[in-house]
CSV table of C-alpha atoms and ligand atoms in Angstrom, one decimal:
chain,number,residue,atom,x,y,z
A,1,MET,CA,-106.6,-54.2,11.0
A,2,LYS,CA,-105.5,-51.7,13.6
A,3,THR,CA,-105.9,-52.9,17.1
A,4,ASP,CA,-108.3,-50.7,19.1
A,5,LEU,CA,-105.8,-50.0,22.2
A,6,ILE,CA,-108.3,-48.1,24.1
A,7,LYS,CA,-110.8,-50.7,24.0
A,8,ILE,CA,-108.1,-52.9,25.4
A,9,ALA,CA,-107.0,-50.7,28.2
A,10,LEU,CA,-110.5,-50.2,29.2
A,11,GLN,CA,-110.2,-53.8,30.0
A,12,PHE,CA,-108.2,-53.3,33.1
A,13,GLN,CA,-109.0,-51.8,36.6
A,14,LEU,CA,-107.3,-48.2,35.9
A,15,ASP,CA,-107.5,-45.2,37.8
A,16,GLY,CA,-108.6,-42.2,36.0
A,17,THR,CA,-110.0,-41.5,32.4
A,18,ILE,CA,-107.8,-42.6,29.7
A,19,ASP,CA,-106.2,-39.5,27.5
A,20,GLU,CA,-104.3,-41.7,24.9
A,21,VAL,CA,-102.3,-45.2,24.3
A,22,LYS,CA,-99.1,-44.8,22.4
A,23,PRO,CA,-96.1,-47.4,21.4
A,24,LEU,CA,-93.4,-47.0,23.8
A,25,GLY,CA,-89.7,-47.9,22.4
A,26,GLU,CA,-89.0,-50.7,20.6
A,27,GLY,CA,-89.2,-54.3,22.5
A,28,PHE,CA,-88.0,-57.0,21.0
A,29,ILE,CA,-90.0,-59.5,22.5
A,30,ASN,CA,-93.4,-57.9,23.5
A,31,ASP,CA,-95.3,-54.8,22.1
A,32,THR,CA,-95.2,-52.2,24.6
A,33,PHE,CA,-97.7,-49.3,24.8
A,34,ILE,CA,-98.0,-46.4,27.7
A,35,ILE,CA,-101.8,-45.5,28.7
A,36,LYS,CA,-101.8,-41.9,29.7
A,37,THR,CA,-104.6,-40.7,31.5
A,38,LYS,CA,-106.3,-37.2,32.4
A,39,GLY,CA,-105.7,-35.1,35.4
A,40,ASP,CA,-103.3,-36.7,38.3
A,41,SER,CA,-104.2,-40.2,37.6
A,42,PRO,CA,-101.0,-42.4,37.3
A,43,SER,CA,-100.2,-43.5,33.6
A,44,TYR,CA,-99.9,-47.3,33.0
A,45,ILE,CA,-97.6,-50.0,30.9
A,46,LEU,CA,-99.9,-52.1,28.4
A,47,GLN,CA,-98.3,-55.0,26.8
A,48,ARG,CA,-99.2,-57.5,24.3
A,49,LYS,CA,-97.5,-60.8,25.5
A,50,ASN,CA,-95.6,-62.9,23.5
A,51,LYS,CA,-97.1,-66.3,23.4
A,52,ASN,CA,-94.9,-67.9,20.7
A,53,ILE,CA,-92.1,-67.6,23.5
A,54,PHE,CA,-93.6,-67.7,26.7
A,55,SER,CA,-96.2,-70.5,27.5
A,56,PRO,CA,-98.9,-70.6,29.2
A,57,ILE,CA,-99.0,-67.1,29.7
A,58,PRO,CA,-101.6,-67.1,32.8
A,59,ALA,CA,-99.0,-69.0,34.5
A,60,MET,CA,-96.2,-66.6,33.6
A,61,MET,CA,-98.4,-64.0,34.8
A,62,ASP,CA,-98.7,-65.9,38.2
A,63,ASN,CA,-95.1,-66.0,38.3
A,64,ILE,CA,-94.7,-62.3,37.9
A,65,GLU,CA,-97.3,-61.3,40.6
A,66,LYS,CA,-95.8,-63.8,43.0
A,67,VAL,CA,-92.2,-62.2,42.5
A,68,CYS,CA,-93.7,-58.5,42.3
A,69,GLN,CA,-95.9,-59.2,45.7
A,70,HIS,CA,-92.9,-60.7,47.3
A,71,ILE,CA,-90.4,-57.8,46.3
A,72,LYS,CA,-93.5,-55.1,47.3
A,73,ASN,CA,-93.5,-56.7,51.0
A,74,LYS,CA,-89.6,-56.4,51.2
A,75,VAL,CA,-89.7,-52.6,49.9
A,76,LYS,CA,-92.6,-51.8,52.5
A,77,GLN,CA,-90.6,-53.7,55.5
A,78,ASN,CA,-87.5,-51.6,54.6
A,79,GLY,CA,-89.5,-48.4,54.7
A,80,GLY,CA,-89.3,-48.0,50.9
A,81,ASP,CA,-92.0,-47.0,48.1
A,82,PRO,CA,-93.4,-50.2,46.9
A,83,LEU,CA,-95.0,-48.5,44.2
A,84,ARG,CA,-91.6,-47.2,42.8
A,85,GLU,CA,-89.2,-50.3,44.2
A,86,ALA,CA,-91.5,-52.9,42.5
A,87,MET,CA,-93.6,-53.4,39.8
A,88,THR,CA,-97.4,-53.0,40.4
A,89,ILE,CA,-99.7,-55.4,38.1
A,90,ILE,CA,-102.8,-54.3,37.5
A,91,PRO,CA,-105.7,-56.7,37.0
A,92,ALA,CA,-108.1,-56.9,34.5
A,93,VAL,CA,-111.8,-56.3,35.3
A,94,ASP,CA,-112.7,-59.8,35.7
A,95,GLY,CA,-109.9,-60.0,38.3
A,96,LYS,CA,-107.3,-61.9,36.3
A,97,LEU,CA,-104.1,-60.8,35.9
A,98,TYR,CA,-104.1,-60.5,31.9
A,99,TRP,CA,-107.0,-60.2,29.4
A,100,LEU,CA,-107.4,-62.1,26.2
A,101,ASP,CA,-108.9,-60.5,23.2
A,102,GLU,CA,-110.9,-62.0,20.4
A,103,GLU,CA,-107.7,-62.9,18.2
A,104,GLU,CA,-106.2,-65.2,21.1
A,105,GLU,CA,-103.7,-62.4,22.0
A,106,TYR,CA,-102.6,-61.8,25.8
A,107,TRP,CA,-102.4,-58.4,27.3
A,108,ALA,CA,-101.1,-57.2,30.8
A,109,VAL,CA,-100.8,-54.1,32.3
A,110,CYS,CA,-98.6,-52.5,34.7
A,111,LEU,CA,-98.3,-49.2,36.8
A,112,PHE,CA,-95.8,-46.8,34.8
A,113,ILE,CA,-93.0,-45.5,37.0
A,114,GLU,CA,-92.1,-42.1,36.4
A,115,ASP,CA,-89.1,-40.2,36.6
A,116,THR,CA,-86.8,-43.2,35.7
A,117,ILE,CA,-83.4,-43.3,33.8
A,118,ALA,CA,-82.9,-46.5,31.6
A,119,TYR,CA,-79.8,-47.1,29.8
A,120,GLU,CA,-79.8,-49.0,26.6
A,121,ALA,CA,-76.3,-50.7,27.0
A,122,ALA,CA,-73.4,-51.2,29.6
A,123,LYS,CA,-70.4,-50.1,27.8
A,124,THR,CA,-68.6,-48.4,30.7
A,125,PRO,CA,-67.4,-49.9,34.1
A,126,ASP,CA,-70.1,-47.5,36.0
A,127,LEU,CA,-72.7,-48.7,34.1
A,128,ALA,CA,-71.5,-52.1,34.5
A,129,PHE,CA,-71.5,-51.6,38.1
A,130,ALA,CA,-74.9,-50.2,38.2
A,131,GLY,CA,-76.1,-53.1,36.3
A,132,GLY,CA,-74.2,-55.4,38.7
A,133,LYS,CA,-76.2,-53.8,41.4
A,134,GLY,CA,-79.7,-53.7,39.6
A,135,ILE,CA,-79.5,-57.6,39.1
A,136,GLY,CA,-77.7,-58.2,42.5
A,137,LYS,CA,-80.8,-56.4,44.1
A,138,PHE,CA,-83.2,-58.0,42.1
A,139,GLN,CA,-82.1,-61.5,43.2
A,140,SER,CA,-81.3,-60.4,46.8
A,141,LEU,CA,-84.9,-59.4,47.2
A,142,VAL,CA,-86.1,-62.8,46.1
A,143,SER,CA,-83.6,-64.9,47.9
A,144,ASP,CA,-86.1,-65.8,50.4
A,145,LEU,CA,-88.9,-66.7,48.3
A,146,LYS,CA,-88.8,-70.3,48.5
A,147,GLU,CA,-92.0,-71.3,46.6
A,148,PRO,CA,-91.4,-72.7,43.1
A,149,LEU,CA,-92.2,-70.8,40.2
A,150,VAL,CA,-93.8,-72.6,37.2
A,151,ASN,CA,-91.2,-73.4,34.5
A,152,ILE,CA,-92.3,-71.7,31.7
A,153,LEU,CA,-89.2,-72.2,30.0
A,154,PRO,CA,-88.5,-76.0,30.0
A,155,GLY,CA,-84.6,-76.7,29.4
A,156,PHE,CA,-83.3,-72.9,29.6
A,157,HIS,CA,-79.8,-73.0,30.1
A,158,ASP,CA,-80.1,-76.7,30.8
A,159,ILE,CA,-76.9,-78.3,29.0
A,160,ARG,CA,-78.0,-81.8,29.2
A,161,TYR,CA,-81.1,-80.7,27.0
A,162,ARG,CA,-79.0,-78.9,24.9
A,163,PHE,CA,-76.7,-81.9,24.2
A,164,LYS,CA,-79.8,-83.9,23.3
A,165,GLN,CA,-80.8,-81.7,20.5
A,166,TRP,CA,-77.1,-81.5,19.4
A,167,ASP,CA,-77.1,-85.3,19.1
A,168,GLU,CA,-80.1,-85.3,17.1
A,169,ILE,CA,-79.0,-82.6,14.8
A,170,LEU,CA,-75.7,-83.9,14.1
A,171,ALA,CA,-77.5,-87.3,13.3
A,172,LYS,CA,-79.8,-85.3,11.2
A,173,ASP,CA,-77.3,-83.1,9.3
A,174,PRO,CA,-79.8,-82.0,7.0
A,175,LEU,CA,-77.9,-79.8,4.6
A,176,GLY,CA,-74.6,-81.9,5.0
A,177,ARG,CA,-72.8,-78.9,6.6
A,178,LYS,CA,-71.5,-81.1,9.5
A,179,ALA,CA,-68.3,-82.0,7.2
A,180,MET,CA,-67.5,-78.4,7.1
A,181,VAL,CA,-67.4,-77.6,10.6
A,182,SER,CA,-65.4,-80.7,12.2
A,183,ASP,CA,-63.1,-78.1,14.3
A,184,GLU,CA,-66.3,-76.1,15.5
A,185,ILE,CA,-67.6,-79.4,16.5
A,186,ALA,CA,-64.7,-80.2,18.3
A,187,TRP,CA,-65.0,-77.1,20.3
A,188,ILE,CA,-67.9,-78.5,21.5
A,189,GLU,CA,-67.2,-81.7,22.3
A,190,ASN,CA,-63.7,-80.8,24.0
A,191,ARG,CA,-65.8,-79.0,26.9
A,192,LYS,CA,-68.6,-81.1,27.1
A,193,GLU,CA,-67.7,-82.9,30.2
A,194,ASP,CA,-66.7,-79.8,32.2
A,195,MET,CA,-70.2,-78.4,31.4
A,196,LEU,CA,-72.1,-81.3,32.4
A,197,ASN,CA,-70.3,-81.8,35.6
A,198,PHE,CA,-71.4,-78.0,36.4
A,199,TRP,CA,-74.8,-78.6,35.7
A,200,LYS,CA,-75.0,-82.1,37.7
A,201,LEU,CA,-74.0,-79.7,40.7
A,202,VAL,CA,-77.4,-77.6,39.8
A,203,GLU,CA,-79.4,-80.8,39.3
A,204,ASN,CA,-78.6,-82.4,42.5
A,205,GLY,CA,-78.9,-79.3,44.7
A,206,THR,CA,-75.1,-78.8,45.4
A,207,ILE,CA,-75.9,-75.3,43.9
A,208,PRO,CA,-79.0,-74.2,45.3
A,209,THR,CA,-82.1,-73.3,43.1
A,210,ARG,CA,-83.4,-69.8,43.5
A,211,ILE,CA,-85.3,-67.4,41.6
A,212,SER,CA,-83.4,-65.8,38.5
A,213,HIS,CA,-84.4,-63.0,36.3
A,214,ASN,CA,-83.1,-64.5,33.1
A,215,ASP,CA,-83.3,-61.3,30.9
A,216,THR,CA,-80.4,-59.2,32.6
A,217,LYS,CA,-80.1,-56.7,29.8
A,218,ILE,CA,-79.6,-53.1,31.7
A,219,ASN,CA,-82.5,-51.9,30.2
A,220,ASN,CA,-84.5,-53.9,32.2
A,221,ILE,CA,-83.3,-52.0,35.1
A,222,LEU,CA,-85.1,-48.6,36.2
A,223,PHE,CA,-82.7,-46.0,37.9
A,224,ASP,CA,-84.0,-43.2,39.8
A,225,LYS,CA,-82.6,-39.4,39.1
A,226,LYS,CA,-79.6,-39.9,41.3
A,227,GLY,CA,-78.6,-43.0,39.8
A,228,ASP,CA,-79.5,-45.6,42.3
A,229,VAL,CA,-81.3,-48.7,41.4
A,230,LEU,CA,-85.1,-48.3,41.8
A,231,CYS,CA,-86.5,-51.5,40.4
A,232,VAL,CA,-86.1,-54.7,37.9
A,233,ILE,CA,-88.7,-55.0,35.3
A,234,ASP,CA,-89.4,-57.2,32.3
A,235,LEU,CA,-90.2,-60.2,34.6
A,236,ASP,CA,-91.9,-62.6,31.9
A,237,THR,CA,-88.4,-64.8,32.2
A,238,VAL,CA,-88.3,-65.3,36.0
A,239,LEU,CA,-87.6,-68.6,36.7
A,240,SER,CA,-86.6,-71.2,39.9
A,241,SER,CA,-83.1,-71.8,38.5
A,242,THR,CA,-79.6,-71.2,39.6
A,243,VAL,CA,-78.7,-67.5,40.1
A,244,LEU,CA,-75.3,-68.2,38.3
A,245,ASN,CA,-76.9,-68.3,35.0
A,246,ASP,CA,-78.1,-64.5,35.6
A,247,PHE,CA,-74.4,-63.7,36.1
A,248,GLY,CA,-73.1,-65.7,33.5
A,249,ASP,CA,-75.4,-64.2,31.0
A,250,ALA,CA,-75.0,-60.7,32.0
A,251,MET,CA,-71.1,-61.3,31.5
A,252,ARG,CA,-71.6,-63.1,28.1
A,253,THR,CA,-73.1,-59.6,26.8
A,254,TYR,CA,-71.8,-56.9,29.1
A,255,THR,CA,-68.3,-57.9,28.5
A,256,ASN,CA,-68.0,-58.5,24.8
A,257,THR,CA,-65.8,-55.9,23.2
A,258,GLY,CA,-67.3,-56.7,19.6
A,259,ALA,CA,-70.5,-57.4,18.0
A,260,GLU,CA,-72.1,-60.9,18.4
A,261,ASP,CA,-71.7,-61.4,14.7
A,262,GLU,CA,-68.5,-59.8,14.4
A,263,VAL,CA,-66.3,-61.2,11.2
A,264,ASP,CA,-63.2,-59.5,12.6
A,265,LEU,CA,-62.3,-61.8,15.4
A,266,THR,CA,-59.6,-59.2,16.6
A,267,LYS,CA,-62.5,-57.1,17.8
A,268,VAL,CA,-63.7,-59.6,20.0
A,269,SER,CA,-62.9,-60.3,23.4
A,270,MET,CA,-63.9,-60.3,27.1
A,271,ASP,CA,-63.3,-56.6,28.8
A,272,LEU,CA,-62.1,-57.4,32.3
A,273,GLU,CA,-62.9,-54.1,33.7
A,274,ILE,CA,-66.4,-54.6,32.7
A,275,PHE,CA,-66.2,-58.1,34.5
A,276,ARG,CA,-64.8,-56.2,37.4
A,277,ALA,CA,-67.0,-53.6,37.7
A,278,PHE,CA,-70.2,-55.6,37.2
A,279,THR,CA,-69.0,-58.4,39.6
A,280,LYS,CA,-68.3,-55.5,42.2
A,281,GLY,CA,-71.9,-54.2,41.9
A,282,TYR,CA,-73.3,-57.8,42.0
A,283,LEU,CA,-71.7,-59.0,45.1
A,284,GLU,CA,-71.9,-55.7,46.9
A,285,GLU,CA,-75.8,-57.0,46.9
A,286,THR,CA,-75.7,-60.6,46.9
A,287,ALA,CA,-72.3,-61.7,48.7
A,288,TRP,CA,-74.7,-62.1,52.1
A,289,PHE,CA,-76.7,-64.7,51.0
A,290,LEU,CA,-74.5,-66.8,48.2
A,291,THR,CA,-73.1,-70.3,49.4
A,292,PRO,CA,-69.3,-71.1,49.0
A,293,LYS,CA,-70.3,-73.2,46.0
A,294,GLU,CA,-72.0,-70.4,44.2
A,295,PHE,CA,-68.9,-68.1,44.8
A,296,GLU,CA,-66.8,-70.8,43.6
A,297,TYR,CA,-68.5,-71.3,40.1
A,298,LEU,CA,-69.4,-67.6,39.6
A,299,ALA,CA,-66.6,-66.9,37.1
A,300,PHE,CA,-67.5,-70.2,35.5
A,301,SER,CA,-71.1,-69.5,35.0
A,302,ALA,CA,-69.6,-66.7,32.4
A,303,LYS,CA,-68.0,-69.9,30.3
A,304,TYR,CA,-70.7,-71.9,30.8
A,305,ILE,CA,-73.3,-69.2,29.2
A,306,THR,CA,-71.1,-68.4,26.6
A,307,TYR,CA,-70.4,-71.9,25.5
A,308,GLU,CA,-73.9,-72.4,25.5
A,309,GLN,CA,-74.4,-69.7,23.1
A,310,VAL,CA,-71.5,-71.2,20.8
A,311,LEU,CA,-73.5,-74.5,20.7
A,312,ARG,CA,-76.6,-72.9,20.0
A,313,PHE,CA,-75.4,-70.8,17.0
A,314,LEU,CA,-73.6,-74.0,15.9
A,315,MET,CA,-76.2,-76.4,16.1
A,316,ASP,CA,-78.8,-74.0,14.3
A,317,TYR,CA,-76.0,-73.4,11.3
A,318,ILE,CA,-75.9,-77.4,11.0
A,319,ASP,CA,-79.6,-77.5,11.5
A,320,GLY,CA,-80.3,-75.2,8.6
A,321,ASP,CA,-80.8,-72.1,10.4
A,322,ASN,CA,-84.4,-72.7,11.7
A,323,TYR,CA,-83.9,-70.7,14.8
A,324,TYR,CA,-82.1,-67.4,14.8
A,325,LYS,CA,-82.9,-65.1,12.0
A,326,THR,CA,-80.2,-64.6,9.4
A,327,LYS,CA,-78.9,-62.2,7.0
A,328,SER,CA,-76.9,-64.9,5.1
A,329,LYS,CA,-76.3,-68.3,4.6
A,330,GLU,CA,-72.9,-68.1,6.9
A,331,HIS,CA,-74.7,-65.9,9.6
A,332,ASN,CA,-74.8,-68.6,12.5
A,333,LEU,CA,-71.3,-69.7,11.7
A,334,VAL,CA,-70.0,-66.2,11.9
A,335,ARG,CA,-71.6,-66.1,15.2
A,336,THR,CA,-70.5,-69.2,16.3
A,337,ARG,CA,-66.7,-68.0,15.7
A,338,ALA,CA,-67.4,-65.0,17.3
A,339,GLN,CA,-68.9,-66.4,20.3
A,340,TYR,CA,-66.2,-69.1,20.6
A,341,LYS,CA,-63.7,-66.0,20.4
A,342,LEU,CA,-65.5,-64.7,23.6
A,343,LEU,CA,-65.4,-68.0,25.4
A,344,GLN,CA,-61.5,-68.1,24.5
A,345,SER,CA,-60.7,-65.0,25.8
A,346,MET,CA,-62.5,-65.6,29.0
A,347,GLU,CA,-60.8,-68.9,29.5
A,348,GLU,CA,-57.4,-66.9,29.1
A,349,GLN,CA,-58.3,-64.4,31.6
A,350,PHE,CA,-59.9,-67.3,34.0
A,351,GLU,CA,-57.6,-66.9,36.8
A,352,GLU,CA,-57.8,-63.1,36.8
A,353,MET,CA,-61.6,-63.5,37.1
A,354,ASN,CA,-61.8,-66.0,40.0
A,355,LYS,CA,-58.9,-63.6,41.5
A,356,ILE,CA,-61.6,-60.5,41.1
A,357,VAL,CA,-64.5,-62.8,42.5
A,358,ASN,CA,-62.4,-63.7,45.6
A,359,ALA,CA,-61.6,-60.3,46.0
A,360,PHE,CA,-65.0,-59.1,46.0
A,361,ALA,CA,-66.3,-61.7,48.3
A,362,THR,CA,-64.7,-60.9,51.3
A,363,LEU,CA,-65.7,-57.3,51.1
B,1,ADP,N1,-93.1,-50.4,34.8
B,1,ADP,C1,-92.5,-49.3,33.8
B,1,ADP,N2,-92.5,-48.1,34.3
B,1,ADP,C2,-91.6,-47.4,33.3
B,1,ADP,N3,-91.1,-48.0,32.2
B,1,ADP,C3,-91.2,-48.9,31.9
B,1,ADP,C4,-92.3,-49.8,32.5
B,1,ADP,N4,-92.2,-51.0,32.2
B,1,ADP,C5,-91.7,-51.1,30.8
B,1,ADP,N5,-91.2,-49.8,30.7
B,1,ADP,C6,-90.3,-49.1,29.9
B,1,ADP,O1,-90.6,-50.0,28.4
B,1,ADP,C7,-89.4,-50.8,28.0
B,1,ADP,C8,-89.8,-52.0,27.4
B,1,ADP,O2,-90.5,-53.0,28.5
B,1,ADP,P1,-90.0,-54.3,28.8
B,1,ADP,O3,-91.2,-55.2,29.8
B,1,ADP,O4,-88.6,-54.5,29.0
B,1,ADP,O5,-90.5,-55.0,27.4
B,1,ADP,P2,-89.4,-56.2,26.7
B,1,ADP,O6,-89.9,-57.6,26.9
B,1,ADP,O7,-90.2,-55.8,25.2
B,1,ADP,O8,-87.9,-55.7,26.7
B,1,ADP,C9,-88.6,-50.7,29.0
B,1,ADP,O9,-87.2,-50.7,28.7
B,1,ADP,C10,-88.7,-49.7,29.6
B,1,ADP,O10,-87.8,-48.3,29.2
B,2,MG,MG1,-86.8,-55.5,28.3
């Protein structure tokens, strides 16, 4: 059945008359559409939110609205344009931040920000620098938002929770794969204590809980035509957590010279120049509010998030490939090895990474 997109768009408080509603890009998580209106009225983004990943959606929308309002106020105080430098959520006709259709699908609308540049990937130092500025600026704008958000992704980047799953899956070993991956299991076990020690600092507040974005891909940052950061979008994953998770995950994805499922491991390594450029951009925006403990663990967070991903791929392999989509029986094992190669490359360059952090920390 073809969804009647115009009917859905009409459920929201839009200015002007709808001209057309058509798909925009290829989001992996949500279905995204653009609503065009006639004349001078603005365009809008319409999204079907993925309720299988985020739950409950109403709480997620409350989180997003809280963050957007906070950023808007900041932008106004700084003399900026709150309609371009922040996301504007458009409520439904009944005042809710979403509309639930007859098939129990959740829809949400925000203002379309015109004349922006979005990059698909950050494979050059210049773009990595821009990405660092984007995520850093976002974190900086919400650094004084003290009210906690609803945790819509329990266990996210929580290694204690992952180890619980790990123990369960190893005990179950449903396909008898465990015996074939004893080296890989040792990779995990050898680093377990280090990782738990870091997470303890988050749990006991030594590393502060702030607002993190949790989807730091560069295509979630809109730039203006001059190339300056305008606005960070895709706020579905905002959480109260450590901001180090954003830094670490960005470095896991930006710096990898190979594909996540690269078979030829000689192609996989951490690109230190990309690390340097991102860190510079990031710290230009965030150095003013980060604590000494956060600086101390910034480079470590890249290893932490990469390690977590090695663990998740391996765990899914042993569990019989239930979580990640796979193209072959060994796909998750290939991913495990490629991600581990990246982790090793970070471990080899760890001293350099810390030097870079220290150099930009005192700018
Ligand atoms: N408010 C907006 N203004 C302009 N473009 C937007 C806006 N929101 C989303 N987009 C475009 O749509 C794409 C997908 O939206 P996003 O919220 O990131 O969805 P997904 O969760 O599927 O990644 C973005 O990468 C961006 O190019
Ligand atoms: Mg996105």
